[in-house]
Structure formats: structure tokens, C-alpha cells
Coordinates of C-alpha atoms and ligand atoms in Angstrom, one line a residue:
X1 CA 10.6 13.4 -23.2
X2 CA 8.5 10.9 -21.7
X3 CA 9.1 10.6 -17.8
X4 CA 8.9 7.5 -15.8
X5 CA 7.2 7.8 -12.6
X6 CA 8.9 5.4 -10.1
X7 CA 8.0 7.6 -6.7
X8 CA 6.7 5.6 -3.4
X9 CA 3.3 7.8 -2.8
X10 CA 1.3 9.8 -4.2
X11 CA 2.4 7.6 -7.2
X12 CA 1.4 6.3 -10.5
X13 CA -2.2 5.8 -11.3
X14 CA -3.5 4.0 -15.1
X15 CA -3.9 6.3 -17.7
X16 CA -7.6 5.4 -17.6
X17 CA -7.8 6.5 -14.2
X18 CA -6.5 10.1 -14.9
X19 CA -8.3 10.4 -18.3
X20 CA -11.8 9.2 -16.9
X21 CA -11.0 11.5 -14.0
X22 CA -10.1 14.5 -15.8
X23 CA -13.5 14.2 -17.8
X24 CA -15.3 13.9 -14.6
X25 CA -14.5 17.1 -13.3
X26 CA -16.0 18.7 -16.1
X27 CA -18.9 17.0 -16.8
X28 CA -19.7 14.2 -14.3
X29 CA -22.0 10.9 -15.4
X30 CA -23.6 12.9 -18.4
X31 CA -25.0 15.2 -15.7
X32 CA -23.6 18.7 -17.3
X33 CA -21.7 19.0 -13.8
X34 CA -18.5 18.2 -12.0
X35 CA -17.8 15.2 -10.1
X36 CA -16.7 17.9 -7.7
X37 CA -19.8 19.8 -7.2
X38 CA -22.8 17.3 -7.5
X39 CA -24.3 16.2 -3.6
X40 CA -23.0 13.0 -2.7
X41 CA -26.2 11.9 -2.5
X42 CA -27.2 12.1 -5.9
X43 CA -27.9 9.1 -7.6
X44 CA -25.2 9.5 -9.5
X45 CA -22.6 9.3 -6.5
X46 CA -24.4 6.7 -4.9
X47 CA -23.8 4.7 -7.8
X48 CA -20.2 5.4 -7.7
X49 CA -19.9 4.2 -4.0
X50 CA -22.1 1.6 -4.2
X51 CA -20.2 0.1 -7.8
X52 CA -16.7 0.9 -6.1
X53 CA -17.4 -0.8 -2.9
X54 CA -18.5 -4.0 -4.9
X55 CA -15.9 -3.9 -7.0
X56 CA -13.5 -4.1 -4.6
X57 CA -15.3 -7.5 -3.1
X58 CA -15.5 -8.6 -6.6
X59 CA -11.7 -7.9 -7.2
X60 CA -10.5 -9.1 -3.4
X61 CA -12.9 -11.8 -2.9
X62 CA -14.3 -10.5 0.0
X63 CA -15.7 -13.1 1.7
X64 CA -19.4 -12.6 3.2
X65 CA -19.5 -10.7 6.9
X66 CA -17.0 -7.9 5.9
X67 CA -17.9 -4.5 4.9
X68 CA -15.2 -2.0 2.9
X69 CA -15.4 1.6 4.0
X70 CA -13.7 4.4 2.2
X71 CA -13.2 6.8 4.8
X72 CA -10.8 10.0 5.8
X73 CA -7.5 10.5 7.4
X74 CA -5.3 8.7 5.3
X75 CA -3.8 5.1 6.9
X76 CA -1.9 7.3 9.6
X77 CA -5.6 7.8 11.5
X78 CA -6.2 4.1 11.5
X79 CA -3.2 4.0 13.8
X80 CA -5.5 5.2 16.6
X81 CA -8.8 4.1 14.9
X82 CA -7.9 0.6 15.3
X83 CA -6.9 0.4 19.0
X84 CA -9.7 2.6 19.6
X85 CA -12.1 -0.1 18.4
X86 CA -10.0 -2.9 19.2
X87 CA -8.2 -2.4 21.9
X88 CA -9.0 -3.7 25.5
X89 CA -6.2 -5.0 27.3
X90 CA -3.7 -5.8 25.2
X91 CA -2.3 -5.7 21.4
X92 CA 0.9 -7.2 19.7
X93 CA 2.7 -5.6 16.6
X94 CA 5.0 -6.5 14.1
X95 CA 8.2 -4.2 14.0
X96 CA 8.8 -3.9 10.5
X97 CA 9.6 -0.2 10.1
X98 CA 8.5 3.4 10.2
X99 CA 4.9 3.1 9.6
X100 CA 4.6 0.1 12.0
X101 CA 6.6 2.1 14.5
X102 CA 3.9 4.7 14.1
X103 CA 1.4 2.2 14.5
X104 CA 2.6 1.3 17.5
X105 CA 3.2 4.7 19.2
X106 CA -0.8 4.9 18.7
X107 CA -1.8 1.7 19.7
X108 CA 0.3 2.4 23.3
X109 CA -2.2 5.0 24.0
X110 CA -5.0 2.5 24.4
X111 CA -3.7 -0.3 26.4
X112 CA -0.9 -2.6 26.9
X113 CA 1.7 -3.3 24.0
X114 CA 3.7 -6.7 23.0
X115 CA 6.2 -6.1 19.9
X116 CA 5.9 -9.4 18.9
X117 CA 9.3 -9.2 16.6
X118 CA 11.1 -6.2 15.4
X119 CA 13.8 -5.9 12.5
X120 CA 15.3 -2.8 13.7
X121 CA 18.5 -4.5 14.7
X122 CA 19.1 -3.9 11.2
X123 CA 17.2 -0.7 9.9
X124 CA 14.4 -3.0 8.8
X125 CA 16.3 -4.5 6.1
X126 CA 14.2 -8.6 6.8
X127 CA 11.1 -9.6 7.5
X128 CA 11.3 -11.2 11.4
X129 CA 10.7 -15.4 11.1
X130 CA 10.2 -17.8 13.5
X131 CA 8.2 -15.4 16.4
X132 CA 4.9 -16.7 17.6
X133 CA 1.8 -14.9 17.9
X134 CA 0.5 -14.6 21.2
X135 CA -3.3 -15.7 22.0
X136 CA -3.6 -13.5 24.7
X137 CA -4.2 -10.0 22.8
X138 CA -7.0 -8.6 21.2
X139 CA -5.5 -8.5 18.3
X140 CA -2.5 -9.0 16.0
X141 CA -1.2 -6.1 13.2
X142 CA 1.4 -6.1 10.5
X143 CA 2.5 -4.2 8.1
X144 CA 2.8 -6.4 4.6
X145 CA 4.5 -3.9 2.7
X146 CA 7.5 -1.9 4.0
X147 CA 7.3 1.7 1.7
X148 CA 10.2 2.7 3.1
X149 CA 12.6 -0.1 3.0
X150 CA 11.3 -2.6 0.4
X151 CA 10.3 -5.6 2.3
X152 CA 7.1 -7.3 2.2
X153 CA 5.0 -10.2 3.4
X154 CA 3.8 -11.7 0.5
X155 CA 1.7 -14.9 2.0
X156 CA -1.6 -14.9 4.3
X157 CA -0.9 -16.4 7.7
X158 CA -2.9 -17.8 9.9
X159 CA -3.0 -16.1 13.9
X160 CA -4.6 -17.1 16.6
X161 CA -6.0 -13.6 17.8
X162 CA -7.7 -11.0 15.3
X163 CA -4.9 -10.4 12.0
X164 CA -5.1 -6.2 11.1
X165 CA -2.9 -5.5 8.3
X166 CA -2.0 -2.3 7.1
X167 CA -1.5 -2.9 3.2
X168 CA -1.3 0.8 2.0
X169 CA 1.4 0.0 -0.8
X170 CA 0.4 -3.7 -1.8
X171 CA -2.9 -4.0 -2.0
X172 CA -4.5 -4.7 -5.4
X173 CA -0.7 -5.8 -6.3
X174 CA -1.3 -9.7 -5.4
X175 CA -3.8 -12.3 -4.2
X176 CA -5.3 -11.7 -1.0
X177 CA -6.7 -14.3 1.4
X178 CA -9.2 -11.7 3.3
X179 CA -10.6 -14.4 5.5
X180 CA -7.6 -14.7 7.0
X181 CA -7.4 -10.7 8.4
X182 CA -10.4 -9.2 10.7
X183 CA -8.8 -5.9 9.2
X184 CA -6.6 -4.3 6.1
X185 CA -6.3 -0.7 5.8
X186 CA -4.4 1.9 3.9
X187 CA -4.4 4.9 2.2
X188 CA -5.4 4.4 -1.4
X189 CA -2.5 7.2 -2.8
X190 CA -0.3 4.3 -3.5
X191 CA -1.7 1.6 -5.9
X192 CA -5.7 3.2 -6.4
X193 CA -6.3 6.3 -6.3
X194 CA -5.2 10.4 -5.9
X195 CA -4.5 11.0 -2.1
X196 CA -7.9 11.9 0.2
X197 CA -9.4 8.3 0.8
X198 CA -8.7 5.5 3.2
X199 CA -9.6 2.1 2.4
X200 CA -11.0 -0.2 5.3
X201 CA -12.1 -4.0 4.6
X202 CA -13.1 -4.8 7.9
X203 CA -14.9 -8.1 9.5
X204 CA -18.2 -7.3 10.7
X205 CA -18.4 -8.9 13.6
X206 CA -15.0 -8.0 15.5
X207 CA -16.5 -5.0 16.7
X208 CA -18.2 -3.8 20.0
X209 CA -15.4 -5.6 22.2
X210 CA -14.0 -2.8 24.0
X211 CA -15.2 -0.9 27.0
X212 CA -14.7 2.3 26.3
X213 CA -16.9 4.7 24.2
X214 CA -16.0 5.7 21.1
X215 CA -16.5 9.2 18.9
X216 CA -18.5 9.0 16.3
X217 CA -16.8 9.6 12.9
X218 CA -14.2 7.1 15.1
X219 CA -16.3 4.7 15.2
X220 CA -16.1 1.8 12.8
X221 CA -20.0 1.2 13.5
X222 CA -21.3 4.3 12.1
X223 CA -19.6 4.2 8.9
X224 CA -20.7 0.2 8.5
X225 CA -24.0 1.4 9.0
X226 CA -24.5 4.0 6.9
X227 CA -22.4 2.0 3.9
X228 CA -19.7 4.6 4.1
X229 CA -21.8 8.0 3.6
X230 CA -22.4 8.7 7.3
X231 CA -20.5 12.1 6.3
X232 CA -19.4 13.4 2.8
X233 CA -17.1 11.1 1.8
X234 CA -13.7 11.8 -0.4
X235 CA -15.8 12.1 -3.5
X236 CA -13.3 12.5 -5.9
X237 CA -11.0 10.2 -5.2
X238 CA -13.6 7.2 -4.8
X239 CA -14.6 8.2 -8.4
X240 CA -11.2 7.8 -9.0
X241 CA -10.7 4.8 -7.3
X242 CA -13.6 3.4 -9.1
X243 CA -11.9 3.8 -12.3
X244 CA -8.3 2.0 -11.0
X245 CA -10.9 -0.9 -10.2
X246 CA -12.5 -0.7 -13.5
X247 CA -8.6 -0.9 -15.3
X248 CA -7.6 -3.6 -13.1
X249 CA -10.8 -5.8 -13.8
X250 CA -9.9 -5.3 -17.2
X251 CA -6.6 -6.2 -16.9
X252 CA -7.4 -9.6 -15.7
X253 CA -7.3 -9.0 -12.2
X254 CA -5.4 -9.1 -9.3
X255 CA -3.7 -12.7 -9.9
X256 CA -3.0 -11.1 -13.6
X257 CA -1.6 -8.0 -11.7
X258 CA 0.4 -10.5 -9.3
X259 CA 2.2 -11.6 -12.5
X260 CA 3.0 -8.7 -14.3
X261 CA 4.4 -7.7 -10.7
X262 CA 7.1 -10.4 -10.6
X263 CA 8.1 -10.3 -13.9
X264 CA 9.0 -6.6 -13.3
X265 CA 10.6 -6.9 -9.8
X266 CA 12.4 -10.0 -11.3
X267 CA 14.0 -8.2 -13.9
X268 CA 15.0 -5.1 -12.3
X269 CA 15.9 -7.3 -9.1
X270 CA 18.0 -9.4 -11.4
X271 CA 20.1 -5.9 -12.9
X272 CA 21.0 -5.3 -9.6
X273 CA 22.7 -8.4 -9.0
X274 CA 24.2 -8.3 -11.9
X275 CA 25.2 -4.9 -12.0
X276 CA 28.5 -4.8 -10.0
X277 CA 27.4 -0.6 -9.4
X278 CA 24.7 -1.9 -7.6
X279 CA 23.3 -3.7 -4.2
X280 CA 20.0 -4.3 -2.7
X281 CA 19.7 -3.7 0.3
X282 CA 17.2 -6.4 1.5
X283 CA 19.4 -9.4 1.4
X284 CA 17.3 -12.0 1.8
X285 CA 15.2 -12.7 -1.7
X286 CA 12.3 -13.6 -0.1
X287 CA 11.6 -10.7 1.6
X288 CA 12.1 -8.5 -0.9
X289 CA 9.2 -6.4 -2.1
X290 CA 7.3 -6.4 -5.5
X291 CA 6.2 -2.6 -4.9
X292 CA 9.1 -1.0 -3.4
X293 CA 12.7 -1.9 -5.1
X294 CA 15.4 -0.1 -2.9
X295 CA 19.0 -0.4 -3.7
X296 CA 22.4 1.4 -3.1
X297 CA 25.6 2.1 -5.0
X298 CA 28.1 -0.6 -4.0
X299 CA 30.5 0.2 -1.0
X300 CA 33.5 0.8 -3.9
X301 CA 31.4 3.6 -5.9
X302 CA 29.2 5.5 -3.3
X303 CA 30.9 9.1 -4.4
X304 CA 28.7 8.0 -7.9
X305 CA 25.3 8.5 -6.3
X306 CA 24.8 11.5 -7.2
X307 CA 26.2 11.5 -11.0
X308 CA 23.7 8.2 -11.4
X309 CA 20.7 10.0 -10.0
X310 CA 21.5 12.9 -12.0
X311 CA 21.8 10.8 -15.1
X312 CA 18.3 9.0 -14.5
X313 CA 16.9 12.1 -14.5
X314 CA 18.4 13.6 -17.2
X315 CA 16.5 10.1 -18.9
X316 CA 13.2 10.8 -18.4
X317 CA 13.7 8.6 -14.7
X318 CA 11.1 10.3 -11.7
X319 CA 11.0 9.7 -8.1
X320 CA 13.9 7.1 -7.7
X321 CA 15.7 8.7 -4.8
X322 CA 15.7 6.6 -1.9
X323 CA 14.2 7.8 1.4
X324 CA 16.6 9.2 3.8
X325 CA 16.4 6.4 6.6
X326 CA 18.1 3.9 3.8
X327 CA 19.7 6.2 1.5
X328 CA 20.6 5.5 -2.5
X329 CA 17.4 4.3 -4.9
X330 CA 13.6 3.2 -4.5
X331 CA 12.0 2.1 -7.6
X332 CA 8.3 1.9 -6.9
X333 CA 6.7 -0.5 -9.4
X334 CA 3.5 -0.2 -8.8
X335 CA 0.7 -1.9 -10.7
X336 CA 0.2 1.4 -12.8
X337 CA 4.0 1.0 -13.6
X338 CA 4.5 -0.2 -17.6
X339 CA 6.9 -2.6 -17.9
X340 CA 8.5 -0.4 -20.8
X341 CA 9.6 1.9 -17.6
X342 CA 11.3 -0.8 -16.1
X343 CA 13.5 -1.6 -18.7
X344 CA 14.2 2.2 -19.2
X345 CA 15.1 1.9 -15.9
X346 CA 17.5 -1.1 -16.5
X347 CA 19.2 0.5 -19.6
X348 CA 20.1 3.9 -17.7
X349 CA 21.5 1.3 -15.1
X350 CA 23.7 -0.8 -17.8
X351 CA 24.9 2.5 -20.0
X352 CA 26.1 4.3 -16.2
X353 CA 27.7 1.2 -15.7
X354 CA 29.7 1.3 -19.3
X355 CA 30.5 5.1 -18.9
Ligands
PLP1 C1 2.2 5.7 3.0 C2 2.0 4.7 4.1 C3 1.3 5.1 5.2 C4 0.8 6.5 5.5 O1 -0.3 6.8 4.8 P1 -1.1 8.1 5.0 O2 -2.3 7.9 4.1 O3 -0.2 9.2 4.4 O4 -1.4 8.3 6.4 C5 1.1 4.1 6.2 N1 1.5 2.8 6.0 C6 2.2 2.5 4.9 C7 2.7 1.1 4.7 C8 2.5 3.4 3.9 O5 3.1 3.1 2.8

């Protein structure tokens, strides 16, 4: 039966991606050798990195001044990695859930913290409005997609102070304004690549503000430098990565992506206000995210939970459990998501309703 792969991370990458991939680790560029075992400084490698970093300008329009680094660690290390760099006095965040909270808990190690605005009051379910930034702090950070509870910041602002974003689950899925952010970050095991690489598309000239000195492999600096092979990088899943950029090119690019993206949240956003089973649990339309689709079983059926996950799975339907902080169902529709999995989706929805 064929499944449908709706989980939040590691998640689903383009056939393409997993076909050239597979190849790869047998026989790597024509070379008679793995992807896995050839130096990362062969030419062949080189070229990967070189083509995958490019492509990534190409795709983002990356303006001129910014480097993209695909490093180690996964988004969690550029927690500290960013205060570490960034850091002198002061930093304000954006409370917009567990992975900003943990952004936080770093950045308090370096300095003073300002939480800026905070949606806890109601376990993250809205995107804050209305706050202003302060122009006091070094720097500003958000979190533009909320994994966990499906909300998401879908325009470019503009702050006063340094913008970081940490766009581990919605990059690639939308236009991005990049001159707008001194830093975005996130670990590519959502909408690129298999889990091992970190993506960093940082502004050149931010650094070398802070006092303090910094580790090496810390350091943004030494990987800028050395065009992101300081060390061995995460070989195989840049190659990998190269290949999501490849598909996506192909696919028209990101403003194609963008498009495909809200016709399948649209739809699957519509079922659940239609479906009387069914509520989402970000009330506010606006907010709601493109990538993450979480929803519950109406107050006046919760005892069905169970028998609805159960019968998704028993229809090919992977990964749609919510995560425990919000309960019920997350649909993750990333861009690797066919739109034929949606409306699977929708029809297991409208046949548990007629049962
Ligand atoms: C998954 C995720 C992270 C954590 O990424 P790791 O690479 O596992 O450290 C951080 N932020 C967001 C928004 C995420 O979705």
C-alpha cells in the first residue's frame, strides 16, 4: 500500500533526492566510489559544495555580502552559536514556542535577555502582534515556523537591530526577503535534506562585534573563511541537499513551491472547518502554518482520537500524530508532500466522518 509521509522531521524528501542519493552511495560522480568514502576534498566534493552553496543563492536570492555555511549540530547548536557571536550586552526573542524557548535558555548564557512577546498564555496557539522591537540589543531572533504547534510568520519584517531567524521547517517552502535578516538557520532534516547538516545564510559583516573570544569550530569566521570545509563537512547529506535544490529549481522554484504550498494547506485547512469531527487549533487564519497543519477532534468526540488515528494508518496515512504539548493531529506538508497525499488525507477525514 502506498504510505503517506506527513511526519514533522526527519520528513519527506523528492523522490529525486532519495533516488540520486541511493546511486551515490554506490558509485559517486562516475568515480567507481561512494559518496561516502571519497576525501571531501576531491574535486568531485568540491564541486558538490561549491554547486550546493550557489544554488541556494540562486534559489533564495541571496543578496551580495552573505555567505551560506553548511555546518554541524543541527539548528539546536545555533542556539549558543548565535549569542556566542552576537551577543554583547543584550538580545530580544520572540516567544513562539518550544524551540524559541530553547533558543532562549541559550542565549541567557551570554548576556542579558528581553522576550520581546510571548504566546504562551495560550500554549503557542498565535503569533504575538503589535510588540515593538527594541533598538537597544544586538540583535533580534524569531522563529518563523512553529514545528510543534503550526504557526508561522509568513512575511519579512523590517527591525531596527540585527533580524536572526531560525527557519528550520519553512525554508525553501516560500519567498524569502534575505536582506531583511543578518541571519537564518536551521537544520535541513525538514524541507532539504537527511538529518546531519545545518544550514546558515549569514551577513558577512555582522560579525566580530562581541568581546569575548570565541572557539574555533564556534566561530562563524572560520567556517566563512574556509567556504564551509574548515573541517569535514556532513558529506552526505550536502550531496543530498544538492539534489532537493536541483528538484526544486526544476520545479519552478521557490515562488512555484510557495503556490503548491497554499493550495495544499488551503484544502486540507478548509476539511477541517468543514469537518464538524474536526478543529484547528490555531484560530486565527493568518497564523496558521503552510508546513505544519495541527488539529484536534472536536470537544464532543475526543474518545474518537484513537479509532481516527488508527483508521489513517490502517490507509496508508504516516506520522500524523500530534506532538504531546498540543495533542490530536500534525500534518506536515512539506514541499516534498504530493498533493495526491493531501487529498488521501481529506478522504480518510470525510469517510471517518460518515462511519
Ligand atoms: C526541528 C527544529 C529544531 C531543532 O533542530 P535540530 O536540527 O534537531 O537541532 C529547531 N527549530 C525548529 C523550528 C525546528 O523545527
Amino acid at each position: 500500500m502506498k504510505k503517506h509521509n506527513f511526519y514533522a522531521g526527519p520528513s519527506i524528501l523528492p523522490e529525486f533526492t532519495v533516488e540520486e542519493t541511493a546511486k551515490a552511495v554506490k558509485d559517486f560522480a562516475g568515480t567507481g566510489i561512494s559518496v561516502m568514502s571519497i576525501s571531501h576534498r576531491s574535486k568531485e566534493f568540491v564541486a558538490v559544495m561549491d554547486e550546493a552553496q550557489q544554488l541556494f543563492k540562486e534559489l533564495l536570492h541571496i543578496p551580495e555580502g552573505y555567505s551560506v555555511l553548511f555546518l554541524g549540530g543541527g539548528a539546536s547548536t545555533q542556539f549558543a552559536m548565535i549569542p556566542y557571536n552576537l551577543l554583547n550586552k543584550k538580545a530580544a526573542y520572540l516567544n513562539t514556542g518550544a524551540w524559541a524557548k530553547k533558543a532562549i535558555k541559550e542565549a541567557t548564557l551570554f548576556g542579558e535577555m528581553e522576550i520581546t512577546a510571548s504566546s504562551e498564555d495560550k500554549n503557542f496557539s498565535y503569533i504575538p502582534k503589535g510588540y515593538s522591537i527594541p533598538d537597544d540589543v544586538d540583535y533580534f531572533h524569531i522563529t518563523t515556523n512553529n514545528t510543534i504547534y503550526g504557526t508561522e510568520i509568513k512575511e519579512d519584517f523590517d527591525s531596527p537591530v540585527p533580524l536572526v531567524a531560525d527557519m528550520s521547517s519553512d525554508i525553501f517552502s516560500r519567498p524569502v526577503d534575505v536582506s531583511k535578516y543578518a541571519l537564518i538557520y536551521g537544520g535541513a532534516q525538514k524541507n532539504l535534506a537527511p538529518a546531519g547538516v545545518t544550514f546558515v545564510i549569514i551577513k558577512n559583516d555582522i560579525l566580530g562585534k562581541v568581546d569575548r573570544k570565541i572557539p574555533t569550530m564556534l566561530n562563524y569566521q572560520t567556517h566563512i573563511d574556509k567556504g564551509s570545509m574548515f573541517n569535514t563537512p556532513p558529506v552526505l547529506p550536502v550531496f543530498s541537499a544538492l539534489q532537493t535544490l536541483k528538484w526544486l529549481k526544476d520545479m519552478g522554484g521557490v515562488e512555484e513551491m510557495h503556490k503548491i504550498n497554499q493550495k495544499k494547506a488551503e484544502m486540507l485547512y478548509n476539511e477541517i472547518e468543514r469537518n464538524s469531527l474536526f478543529r484547528c487549533t490555531v484560530e486565527n487564519t493568518d497564523d496558521r502554518s503552510l508546513m505544519n497543519v495541527c488539529f484536534v477532534m472536536d470537544e464532543d468526540h475526543k474518545d474518537k482520537e484513537k479509532a481516527f488515528l488508527d483508521f489513517a494508518t490502517e490507509k496508508g496515512m504516516v506520522g500524523i500524530k500530534g506532538h504531546r504539548s498540543v495533542g490530536g493531529f500534525r500534518a506536515s506538508l512539506y514541499n516534498a508532500l504530493p498533493l495526491d497525499s493531501v487529498e488521501a488525507l481529506i478522504s480518510c477525514m470525510q469517510e471517518f466522518e460518515k462511519k
